[in-house]
mmCIF file of C-alpha atoms in Angstrom:
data_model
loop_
_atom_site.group_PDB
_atom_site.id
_atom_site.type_symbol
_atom_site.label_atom_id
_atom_site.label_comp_id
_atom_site.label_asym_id
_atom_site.label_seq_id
_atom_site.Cartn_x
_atom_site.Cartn_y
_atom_site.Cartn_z
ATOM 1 C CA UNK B 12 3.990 8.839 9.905
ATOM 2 C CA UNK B 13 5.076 7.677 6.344
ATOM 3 C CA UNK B 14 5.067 7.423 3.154
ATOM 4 C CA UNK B 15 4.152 4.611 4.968
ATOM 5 C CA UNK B 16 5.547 1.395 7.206
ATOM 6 C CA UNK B 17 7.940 -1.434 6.175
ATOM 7 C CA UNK B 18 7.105 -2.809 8.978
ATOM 8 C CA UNK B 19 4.666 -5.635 9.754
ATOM 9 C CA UNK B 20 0.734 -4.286 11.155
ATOM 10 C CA UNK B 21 1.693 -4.895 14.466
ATOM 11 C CA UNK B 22 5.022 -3.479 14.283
ATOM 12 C CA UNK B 23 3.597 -0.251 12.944
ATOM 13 C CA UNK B 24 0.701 -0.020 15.666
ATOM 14 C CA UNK B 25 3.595 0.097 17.740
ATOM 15 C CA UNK B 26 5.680 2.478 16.277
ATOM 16 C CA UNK B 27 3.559 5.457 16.942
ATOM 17 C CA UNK B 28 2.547 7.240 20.127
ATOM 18 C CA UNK B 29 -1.047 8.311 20.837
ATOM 19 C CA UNK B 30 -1.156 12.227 18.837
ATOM 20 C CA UNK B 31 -1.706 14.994 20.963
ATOM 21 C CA UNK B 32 -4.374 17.084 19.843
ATOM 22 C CA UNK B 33 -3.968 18.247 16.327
ATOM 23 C CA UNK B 34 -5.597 20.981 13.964
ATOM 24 C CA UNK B 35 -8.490 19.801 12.295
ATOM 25 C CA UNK B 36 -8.213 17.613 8.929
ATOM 26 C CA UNK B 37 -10.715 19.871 7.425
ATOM 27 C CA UNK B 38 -7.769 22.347 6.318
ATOM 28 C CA UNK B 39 -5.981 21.388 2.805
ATOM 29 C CA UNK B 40 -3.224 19.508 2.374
ATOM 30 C CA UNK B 41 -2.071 23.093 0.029
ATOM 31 C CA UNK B 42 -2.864 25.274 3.464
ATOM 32 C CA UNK B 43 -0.740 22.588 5.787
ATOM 33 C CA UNK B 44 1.935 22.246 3.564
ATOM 34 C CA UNK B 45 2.304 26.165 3.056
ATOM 35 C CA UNK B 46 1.908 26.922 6.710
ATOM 36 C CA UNK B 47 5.468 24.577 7.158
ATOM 37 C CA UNK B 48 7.154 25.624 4.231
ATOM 38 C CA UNK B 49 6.859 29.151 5.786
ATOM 39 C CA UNK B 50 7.786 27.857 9.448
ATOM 40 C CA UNK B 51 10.665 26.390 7.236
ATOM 41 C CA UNK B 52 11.524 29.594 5.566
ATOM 42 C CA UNK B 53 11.720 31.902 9.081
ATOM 43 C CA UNK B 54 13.834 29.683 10.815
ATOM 44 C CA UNK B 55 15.860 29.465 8.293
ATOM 45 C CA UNK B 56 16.320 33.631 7.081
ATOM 46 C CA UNK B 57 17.101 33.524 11.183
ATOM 47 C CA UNK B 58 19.925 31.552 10.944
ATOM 48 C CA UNK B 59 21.455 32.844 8.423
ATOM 49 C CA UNK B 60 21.157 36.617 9.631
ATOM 50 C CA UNK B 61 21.717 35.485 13.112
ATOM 51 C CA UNK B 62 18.697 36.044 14.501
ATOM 52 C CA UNK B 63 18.575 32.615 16.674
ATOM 53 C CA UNK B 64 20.895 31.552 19.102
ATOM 54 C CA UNK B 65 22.259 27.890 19.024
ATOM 55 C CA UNK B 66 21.879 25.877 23.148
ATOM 56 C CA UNK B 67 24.559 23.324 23.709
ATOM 57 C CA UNK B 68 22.588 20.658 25.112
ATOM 58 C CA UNK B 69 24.943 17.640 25.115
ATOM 59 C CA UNK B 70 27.684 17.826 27.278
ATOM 60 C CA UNK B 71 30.330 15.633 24.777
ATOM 61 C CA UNK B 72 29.027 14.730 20.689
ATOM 62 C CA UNK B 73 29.537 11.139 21.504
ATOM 63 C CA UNK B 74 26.682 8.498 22.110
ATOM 64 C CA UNK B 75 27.625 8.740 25.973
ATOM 65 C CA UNK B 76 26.442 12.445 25.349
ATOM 66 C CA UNK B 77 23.303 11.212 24.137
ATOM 67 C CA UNK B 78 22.522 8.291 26.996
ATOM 68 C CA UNK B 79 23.492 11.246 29.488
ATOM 69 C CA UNK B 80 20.883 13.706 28.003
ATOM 70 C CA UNK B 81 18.323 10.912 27.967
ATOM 71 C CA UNK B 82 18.737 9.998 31.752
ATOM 72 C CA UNK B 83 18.873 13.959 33.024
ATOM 73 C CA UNK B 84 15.120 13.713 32.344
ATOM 74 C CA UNK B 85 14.983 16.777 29.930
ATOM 75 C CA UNK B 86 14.222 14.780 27.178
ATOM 76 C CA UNK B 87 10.668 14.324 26.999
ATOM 77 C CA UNK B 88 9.584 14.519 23.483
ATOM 78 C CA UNK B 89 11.707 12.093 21.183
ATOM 79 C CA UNK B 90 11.115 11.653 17.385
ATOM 80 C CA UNK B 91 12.638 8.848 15.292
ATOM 81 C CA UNK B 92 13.192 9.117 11.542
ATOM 82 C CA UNK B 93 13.839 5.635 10.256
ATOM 83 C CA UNK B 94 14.785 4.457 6.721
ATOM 84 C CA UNK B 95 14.607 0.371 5.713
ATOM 85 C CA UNK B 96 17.387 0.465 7.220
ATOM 86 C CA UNK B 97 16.419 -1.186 10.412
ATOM 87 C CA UNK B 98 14.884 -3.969 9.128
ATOM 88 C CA UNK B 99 17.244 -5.242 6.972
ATOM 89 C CA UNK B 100 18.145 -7.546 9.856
ATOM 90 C CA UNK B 101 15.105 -8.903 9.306
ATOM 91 C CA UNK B 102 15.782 -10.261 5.985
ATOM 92 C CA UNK B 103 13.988 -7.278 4.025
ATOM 93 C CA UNK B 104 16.177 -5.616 1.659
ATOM 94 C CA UNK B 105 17.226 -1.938 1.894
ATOM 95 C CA UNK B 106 17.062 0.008 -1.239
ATOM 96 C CA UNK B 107 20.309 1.818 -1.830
ATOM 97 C CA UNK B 108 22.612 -0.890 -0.574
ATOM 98 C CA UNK B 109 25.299 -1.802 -2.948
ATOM 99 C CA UNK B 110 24.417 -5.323 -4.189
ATOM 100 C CA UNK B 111 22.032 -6.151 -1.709
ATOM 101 C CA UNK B 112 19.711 -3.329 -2.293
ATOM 102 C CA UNK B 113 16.382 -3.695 -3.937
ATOM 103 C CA UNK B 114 17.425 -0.650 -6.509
ATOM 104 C CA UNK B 115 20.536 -3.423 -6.907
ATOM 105 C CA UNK B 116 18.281 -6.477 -7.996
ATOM 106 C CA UNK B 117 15.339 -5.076 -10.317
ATOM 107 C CA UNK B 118 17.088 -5.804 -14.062
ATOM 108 C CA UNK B 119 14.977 -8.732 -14.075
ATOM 109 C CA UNK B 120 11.576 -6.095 -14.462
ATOM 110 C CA UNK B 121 13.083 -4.199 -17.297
ATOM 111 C CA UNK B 122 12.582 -1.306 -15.693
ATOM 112 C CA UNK B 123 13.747 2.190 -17.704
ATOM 113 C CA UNK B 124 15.419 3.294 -14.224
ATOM 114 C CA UNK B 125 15.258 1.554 -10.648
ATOM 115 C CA UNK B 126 13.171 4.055 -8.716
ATOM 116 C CA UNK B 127 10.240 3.504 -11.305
ATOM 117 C CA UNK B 128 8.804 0.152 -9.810
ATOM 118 C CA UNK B 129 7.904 2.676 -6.916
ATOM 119 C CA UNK B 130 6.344 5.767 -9.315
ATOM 120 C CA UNK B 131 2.391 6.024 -9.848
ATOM 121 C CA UNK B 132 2.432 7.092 -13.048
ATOM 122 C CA UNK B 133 4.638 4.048 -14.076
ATOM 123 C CA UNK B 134 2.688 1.779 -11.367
ATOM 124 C CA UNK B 135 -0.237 2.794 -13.284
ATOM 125 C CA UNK B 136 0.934 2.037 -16.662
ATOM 126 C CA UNK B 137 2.150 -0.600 -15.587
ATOM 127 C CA UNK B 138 1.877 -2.004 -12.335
ATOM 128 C CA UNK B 139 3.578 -6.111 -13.200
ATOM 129 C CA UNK B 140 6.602 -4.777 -11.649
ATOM 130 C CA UNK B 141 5.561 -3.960 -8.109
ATOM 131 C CA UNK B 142 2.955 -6.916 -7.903
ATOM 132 C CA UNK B 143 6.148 -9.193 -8.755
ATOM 133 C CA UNK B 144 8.374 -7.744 -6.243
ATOM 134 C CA UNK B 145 5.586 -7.759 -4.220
ATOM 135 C CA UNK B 146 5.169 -11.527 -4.611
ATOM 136 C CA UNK B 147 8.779 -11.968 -3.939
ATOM 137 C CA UNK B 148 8.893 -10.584 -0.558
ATOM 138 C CA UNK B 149 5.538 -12.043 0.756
ATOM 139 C CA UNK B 150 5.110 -13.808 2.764
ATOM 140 C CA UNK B 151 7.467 -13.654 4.884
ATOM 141 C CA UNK B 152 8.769 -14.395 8.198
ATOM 142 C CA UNK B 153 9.711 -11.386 9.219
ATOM 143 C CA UNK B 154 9.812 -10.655 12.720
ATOM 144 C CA UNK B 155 10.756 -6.752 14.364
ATOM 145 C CA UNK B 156 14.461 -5.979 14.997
ATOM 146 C CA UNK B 157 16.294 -5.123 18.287
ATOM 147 C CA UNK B 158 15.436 -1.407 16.511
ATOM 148 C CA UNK B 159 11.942 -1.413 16.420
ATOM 149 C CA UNK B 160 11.766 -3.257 20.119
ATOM 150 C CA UNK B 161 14.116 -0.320 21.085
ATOM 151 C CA UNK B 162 11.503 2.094 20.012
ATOM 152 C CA UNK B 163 8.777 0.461 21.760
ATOM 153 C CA UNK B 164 10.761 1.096 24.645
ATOM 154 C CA UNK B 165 10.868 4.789 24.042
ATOM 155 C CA UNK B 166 6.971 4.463 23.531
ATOM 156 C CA UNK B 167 6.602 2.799 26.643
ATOM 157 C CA UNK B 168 8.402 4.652 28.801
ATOM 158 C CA UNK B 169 7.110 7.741 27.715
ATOM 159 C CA UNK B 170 9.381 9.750 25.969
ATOM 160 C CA UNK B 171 8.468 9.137 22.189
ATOM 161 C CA UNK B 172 6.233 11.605 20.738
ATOM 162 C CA UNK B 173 6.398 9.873 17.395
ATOM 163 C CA UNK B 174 7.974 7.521 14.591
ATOM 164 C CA UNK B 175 8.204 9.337 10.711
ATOM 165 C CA UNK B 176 8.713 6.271 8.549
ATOM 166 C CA UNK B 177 9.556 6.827 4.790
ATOM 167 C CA UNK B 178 9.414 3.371 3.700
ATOM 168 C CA UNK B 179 6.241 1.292 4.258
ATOM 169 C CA UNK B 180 2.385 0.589 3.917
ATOM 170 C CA UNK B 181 -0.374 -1.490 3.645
ATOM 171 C CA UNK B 182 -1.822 -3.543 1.033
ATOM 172 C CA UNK B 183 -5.374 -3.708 0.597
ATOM 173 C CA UNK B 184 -5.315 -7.410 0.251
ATOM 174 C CA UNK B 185 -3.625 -9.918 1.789
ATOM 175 C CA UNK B 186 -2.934 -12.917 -0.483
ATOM 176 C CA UNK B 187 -0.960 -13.062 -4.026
ATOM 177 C CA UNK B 188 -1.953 -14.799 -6.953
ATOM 178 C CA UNK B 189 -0.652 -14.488 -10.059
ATOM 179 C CA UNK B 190 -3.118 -12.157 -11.231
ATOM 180 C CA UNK B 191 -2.933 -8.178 -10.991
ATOM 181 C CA UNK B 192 -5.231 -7.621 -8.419
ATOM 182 C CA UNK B 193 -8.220 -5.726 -9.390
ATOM 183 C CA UNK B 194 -11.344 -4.448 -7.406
ATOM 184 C CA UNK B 195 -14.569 -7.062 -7.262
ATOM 185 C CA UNK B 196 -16.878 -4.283 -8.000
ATOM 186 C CA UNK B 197 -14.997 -1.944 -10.695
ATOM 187 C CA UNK B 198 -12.655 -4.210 -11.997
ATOM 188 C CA UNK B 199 -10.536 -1.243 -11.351
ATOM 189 C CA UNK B 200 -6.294 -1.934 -10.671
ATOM 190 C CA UNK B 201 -5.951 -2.274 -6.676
ATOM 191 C CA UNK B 202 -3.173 0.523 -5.133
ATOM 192 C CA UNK B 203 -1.521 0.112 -2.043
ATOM 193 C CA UNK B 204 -2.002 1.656 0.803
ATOM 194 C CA UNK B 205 1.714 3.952 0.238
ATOM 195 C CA UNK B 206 2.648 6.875 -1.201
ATOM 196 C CA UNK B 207 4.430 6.492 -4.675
ATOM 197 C CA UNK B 208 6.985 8.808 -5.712
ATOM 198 C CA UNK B 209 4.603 11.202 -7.383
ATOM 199 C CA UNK B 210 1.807 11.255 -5.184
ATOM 200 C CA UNK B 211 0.823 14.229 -2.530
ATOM 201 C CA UNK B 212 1.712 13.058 1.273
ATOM 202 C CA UNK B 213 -1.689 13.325 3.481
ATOM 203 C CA UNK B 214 -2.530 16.534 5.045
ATOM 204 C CA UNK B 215 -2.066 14.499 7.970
ATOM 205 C CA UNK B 216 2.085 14.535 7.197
ATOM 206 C CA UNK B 217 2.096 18.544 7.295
ATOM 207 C CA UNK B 218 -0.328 19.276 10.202
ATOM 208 C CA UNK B 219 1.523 16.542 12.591
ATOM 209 C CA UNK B 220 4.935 17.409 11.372
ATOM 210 C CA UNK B 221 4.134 21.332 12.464
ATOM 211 C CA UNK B 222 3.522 20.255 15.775
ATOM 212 C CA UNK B 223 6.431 17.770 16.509
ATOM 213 C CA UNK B 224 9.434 18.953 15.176
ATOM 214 C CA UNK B 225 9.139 21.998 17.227
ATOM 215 C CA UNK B 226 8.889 20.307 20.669
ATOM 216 C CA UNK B 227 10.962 17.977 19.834
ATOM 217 C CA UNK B 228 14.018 17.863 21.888
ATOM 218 C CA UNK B 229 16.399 14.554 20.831
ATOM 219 C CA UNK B 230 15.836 13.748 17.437
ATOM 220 C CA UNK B 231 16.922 9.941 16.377
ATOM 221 C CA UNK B 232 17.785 9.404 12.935
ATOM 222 C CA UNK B 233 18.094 5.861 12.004
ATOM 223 C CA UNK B 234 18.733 3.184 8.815
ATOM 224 C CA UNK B 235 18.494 5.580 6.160
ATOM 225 C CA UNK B 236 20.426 8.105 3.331
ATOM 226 C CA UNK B 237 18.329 11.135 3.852
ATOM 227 C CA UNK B 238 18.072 11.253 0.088
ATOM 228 C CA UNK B 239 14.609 11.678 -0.093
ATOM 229 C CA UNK B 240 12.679 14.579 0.232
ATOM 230 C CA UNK B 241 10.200 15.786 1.921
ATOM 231 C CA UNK B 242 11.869 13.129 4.378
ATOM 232 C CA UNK B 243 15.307 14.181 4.217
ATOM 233 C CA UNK B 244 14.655 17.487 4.994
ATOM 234 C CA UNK B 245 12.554 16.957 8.135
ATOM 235 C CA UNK B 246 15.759 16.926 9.962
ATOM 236 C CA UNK B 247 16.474 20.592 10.098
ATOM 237 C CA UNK B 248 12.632 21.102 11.197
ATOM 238 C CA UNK B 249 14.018 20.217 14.836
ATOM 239 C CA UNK B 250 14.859 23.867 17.001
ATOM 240 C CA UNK B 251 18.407 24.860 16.400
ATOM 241 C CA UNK B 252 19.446 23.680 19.772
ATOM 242 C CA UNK B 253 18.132 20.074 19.507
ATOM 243 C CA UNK B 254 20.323 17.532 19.412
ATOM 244 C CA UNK B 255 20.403 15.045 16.550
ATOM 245 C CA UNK B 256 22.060 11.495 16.898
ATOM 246 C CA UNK B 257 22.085 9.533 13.707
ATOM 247 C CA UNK B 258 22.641 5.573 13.478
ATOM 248 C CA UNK B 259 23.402 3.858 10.385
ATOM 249 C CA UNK B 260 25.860 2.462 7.935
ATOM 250 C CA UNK B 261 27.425 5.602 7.095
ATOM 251 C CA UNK B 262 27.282 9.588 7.404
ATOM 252 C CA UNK B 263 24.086 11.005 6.078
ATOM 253 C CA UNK B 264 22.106 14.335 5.567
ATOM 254 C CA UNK B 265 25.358 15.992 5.825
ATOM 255 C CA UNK B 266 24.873 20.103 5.539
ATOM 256 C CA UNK B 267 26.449 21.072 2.089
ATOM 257 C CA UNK B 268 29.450 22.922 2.386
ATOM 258 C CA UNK B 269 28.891 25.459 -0.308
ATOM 259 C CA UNK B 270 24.947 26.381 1.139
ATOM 260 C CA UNK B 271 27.052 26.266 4.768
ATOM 261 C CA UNK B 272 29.083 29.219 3.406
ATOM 262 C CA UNK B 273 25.868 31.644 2.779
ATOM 263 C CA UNK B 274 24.648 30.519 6.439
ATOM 264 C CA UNK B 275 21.967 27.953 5.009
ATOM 265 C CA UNK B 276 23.505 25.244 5.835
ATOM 266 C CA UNK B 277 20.622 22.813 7.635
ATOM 267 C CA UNK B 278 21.993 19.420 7.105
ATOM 268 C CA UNK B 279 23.958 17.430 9.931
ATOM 269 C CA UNK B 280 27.437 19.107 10.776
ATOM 270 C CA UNK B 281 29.075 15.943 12.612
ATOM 271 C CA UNK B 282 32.694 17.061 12.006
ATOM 272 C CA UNK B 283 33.200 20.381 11.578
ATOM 273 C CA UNK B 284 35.130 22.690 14.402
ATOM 274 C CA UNK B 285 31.484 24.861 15.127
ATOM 275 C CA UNK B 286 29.683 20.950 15.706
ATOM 276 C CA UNK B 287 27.751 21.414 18.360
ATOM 277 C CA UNK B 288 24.825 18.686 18.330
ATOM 278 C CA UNK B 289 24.875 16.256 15.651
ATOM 279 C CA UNK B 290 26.058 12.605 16.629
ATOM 280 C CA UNK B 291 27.415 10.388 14.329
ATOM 281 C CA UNK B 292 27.227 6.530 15.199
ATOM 282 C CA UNK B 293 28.385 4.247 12.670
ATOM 283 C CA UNK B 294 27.143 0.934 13.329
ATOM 284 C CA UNK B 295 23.851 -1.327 12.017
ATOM 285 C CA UNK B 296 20.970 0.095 13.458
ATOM 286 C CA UNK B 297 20.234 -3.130 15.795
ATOM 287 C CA UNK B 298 24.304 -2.618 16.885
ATOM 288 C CA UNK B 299 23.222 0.873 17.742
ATOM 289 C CA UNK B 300 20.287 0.472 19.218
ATOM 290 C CA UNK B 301 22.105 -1.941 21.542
ATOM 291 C CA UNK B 302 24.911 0.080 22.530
ATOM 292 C CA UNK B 303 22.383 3.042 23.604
ATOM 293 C CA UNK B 304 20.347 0.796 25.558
ATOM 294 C CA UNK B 305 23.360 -0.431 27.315
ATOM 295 C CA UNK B 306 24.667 3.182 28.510
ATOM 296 C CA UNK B 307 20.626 3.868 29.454
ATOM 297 C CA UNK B 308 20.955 0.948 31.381
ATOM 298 C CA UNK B 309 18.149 -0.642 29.316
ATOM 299 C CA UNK B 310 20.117 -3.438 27.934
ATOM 300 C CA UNK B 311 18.817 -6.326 29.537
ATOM 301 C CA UNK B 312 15.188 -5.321 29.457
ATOM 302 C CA UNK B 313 15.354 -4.584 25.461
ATOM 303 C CA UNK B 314 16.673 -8.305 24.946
ATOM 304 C CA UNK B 315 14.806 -9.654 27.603
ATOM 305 C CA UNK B 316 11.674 -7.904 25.314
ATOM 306 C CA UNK B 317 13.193 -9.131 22.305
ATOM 307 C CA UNK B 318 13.340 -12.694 23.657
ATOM 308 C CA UNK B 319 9.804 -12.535 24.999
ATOM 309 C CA UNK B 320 7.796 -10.810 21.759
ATOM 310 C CA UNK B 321 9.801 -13.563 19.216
ATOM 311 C CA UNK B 322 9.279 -16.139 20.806
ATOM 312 C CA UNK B 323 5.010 -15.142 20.922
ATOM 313 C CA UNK B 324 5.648 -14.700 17.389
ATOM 314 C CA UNK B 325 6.937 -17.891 16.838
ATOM 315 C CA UNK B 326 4.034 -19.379 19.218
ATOM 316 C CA UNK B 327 1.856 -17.846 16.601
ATOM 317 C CA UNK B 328 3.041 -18.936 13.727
ATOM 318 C CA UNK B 329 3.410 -22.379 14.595
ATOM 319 C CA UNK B 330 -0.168 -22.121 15.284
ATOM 320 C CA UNK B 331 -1.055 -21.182 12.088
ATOM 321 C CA UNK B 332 1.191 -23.497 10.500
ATOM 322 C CA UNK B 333 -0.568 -26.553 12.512
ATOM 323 C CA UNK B 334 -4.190 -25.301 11.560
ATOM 324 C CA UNK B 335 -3.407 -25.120 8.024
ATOM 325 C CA UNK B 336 -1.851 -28.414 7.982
ATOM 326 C CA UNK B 337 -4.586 -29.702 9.405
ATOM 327 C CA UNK B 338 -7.382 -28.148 7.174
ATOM 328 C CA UNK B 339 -5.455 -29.174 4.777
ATOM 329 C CA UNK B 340 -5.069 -33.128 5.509
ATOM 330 C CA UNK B 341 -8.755 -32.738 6.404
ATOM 331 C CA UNK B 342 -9.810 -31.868 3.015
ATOM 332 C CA UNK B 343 -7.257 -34.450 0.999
ATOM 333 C CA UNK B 344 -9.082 -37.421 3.210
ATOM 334 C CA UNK B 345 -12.521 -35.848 1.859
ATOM 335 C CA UNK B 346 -11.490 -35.544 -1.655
ATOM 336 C CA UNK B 347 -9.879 -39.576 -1.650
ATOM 337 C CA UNK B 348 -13.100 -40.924 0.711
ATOM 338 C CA UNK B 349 -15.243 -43.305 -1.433
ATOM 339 C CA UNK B 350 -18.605 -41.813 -2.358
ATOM 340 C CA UNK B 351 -21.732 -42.659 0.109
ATOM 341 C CA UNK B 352 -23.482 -45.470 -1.660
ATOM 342 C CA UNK B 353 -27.094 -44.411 -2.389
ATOM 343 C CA UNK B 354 -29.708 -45.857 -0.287
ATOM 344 C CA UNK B 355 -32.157 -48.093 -2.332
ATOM 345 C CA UNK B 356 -35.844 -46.814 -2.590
#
């Protein structure tokens, strides 16, 4: 679920478990979005008046905790929110990142302000920008991260009810030229398959986030800031006694002191004396991923999976590589092959 997926097609079919049944798509995206906000609201006017009582589920706020809770089999119903985070061990930028970030590297696209290259009404004014990063970063030979195999596993094993990306997508074609690519039939400007700062989230968003953050009961936070919203705030969507392990470079989505005071304080509390379910492991997410899988006892079948799915990747691309080459020796011995002499009449 995403503004969409930084992650490669078949990383993303992945990434998601089958959906339960949902509501039907036939209500608005207005009616879904109200129906949460209002969820939203109750729970929390009942925390702040003390209406709901708060379950200690983890027996210590460490990762061990976590692994523990996992392999008590109470934990049936996992989400992961992930950031780019996790891929940057990939080789694809973050954005936020200090130097290495993609918000770090755009002066080149004389943008007025960073976050632009990724706003429709600026995309649609002037969309050079994105098609040049675009260009920049495909292809690519980017293969999925100990993370993303480390979610599969969760998938597989039964216990992930889904994956809320806010990075990601599709685009509706699949090789760059140097042209702005425009539809065959319109001529109109071709959009990918994202959401741009700007645009409305699909119904979709609201009707599946209504149904999984309240059964959810471990959520994994993973590779981003939380400085997004609606994303950000998904993490206080969770019941007040689920427990909430974040891995990434640094503490994020932090509750604000001053809303803490007047009892609205729905961010993560990882250090304060009434902590009571927020996990804070400071690591890269592949690091993380690693160390959790080790006290599951998962280790050796995550790399054993990692070793396995690259190496098919690599299978494949050296396939691809081969045929190419080939087509395209086959086509320079056409073009520099004499011409057929005519036959005489």
């Amino acid at each position: 679920m995403s503004d969409s997926s930084e992650l490669p097609k078949s990383e993303k079919e992945e990434e998601v478990t089958p959906e339960p049944e949902e509501q039907s798509d036939d209500s608005s995206e207005d009616e879904a979005a109200g129906d949460a906000d209002m969820d939203f609201m109750r729970n929390l006017f009942s925390s702040a008046l003390g209406l709901s009582s708060a379950e200690k589920v983890l027996d210590e706020l460490t990762l061990d905790g976590v692994a523990r809770y996992i392999n008590s089999g109470k934990c049936k119903n996992i989400i992961c929110m992930v950031g780019a985070g996790i891929s940057t061990s990939a080789g694809i930028p973050d954005f936020r990142s200090p130097g290495t970030g993609l918000y770090a590297n755009l002066q080149k696209y004389n943008l007025p302000y960073p976050e632009a290259i990724f706003q429709i009404d600026y995309f649609k004014k002037h969309p050079e920008p994105f098609f040049a990063l675009a260009r920049e970063l495909y292809p690519g030979q980017f293969k999925p991260t100990i993370c993303h195999y480390f979610m599969k596993m969760l998938k597989d094993k039964g216990i992930l009810r889904r994956c809320y990306t806010q990075v990601g997508g599709t685009l509706t074609f699949h090789k760059f030229s140097d042209d702005i690519p425009k539809c065959d039939k319109c001529s109109s400007l071709v959009k990918p398959d994202i959401v741009f700062f700007g645009e409305n989230l699909p119904a979709r968003f609201f009707t599946s986030m209504k149904m999984d953050f309240p059964r959810c009961d471990l959520l994994i936070v993973m590779g981003t800031s939380l400085q997004v919203q609606p994303f950000a705030s998904l993490v206080s969507r969770v019941s007040k006694s689920c427990p909430r392990l974040l891995i990434n470079m640094e503490k994020s989505g932090q509750v604000n002191p001053m809303m803490s005071l007047f009892g609205f304080g729905e961010g993560m509390d990882f250090d304060s004396d009434k902590a009571y379910r927020d996990v804070a492991h400071i690591s890269t997410c592949d690091d993380g991923c690693l160390a959790l899988a080790d006290l599951l006892g998962w280790k050796a079948e995550l790399e054993e999976l990692v070793k396995k799915e690259h190496a098919k990747i690599d299978s494949q691309d050296a396939k691809e590589k081969a045929s190419e080459n080939k087509g395209a020796t086959a086509k320079a011995s056409s073009a520099s092959a004499p011409p057929e002499p005519k036959a005489e009449e």
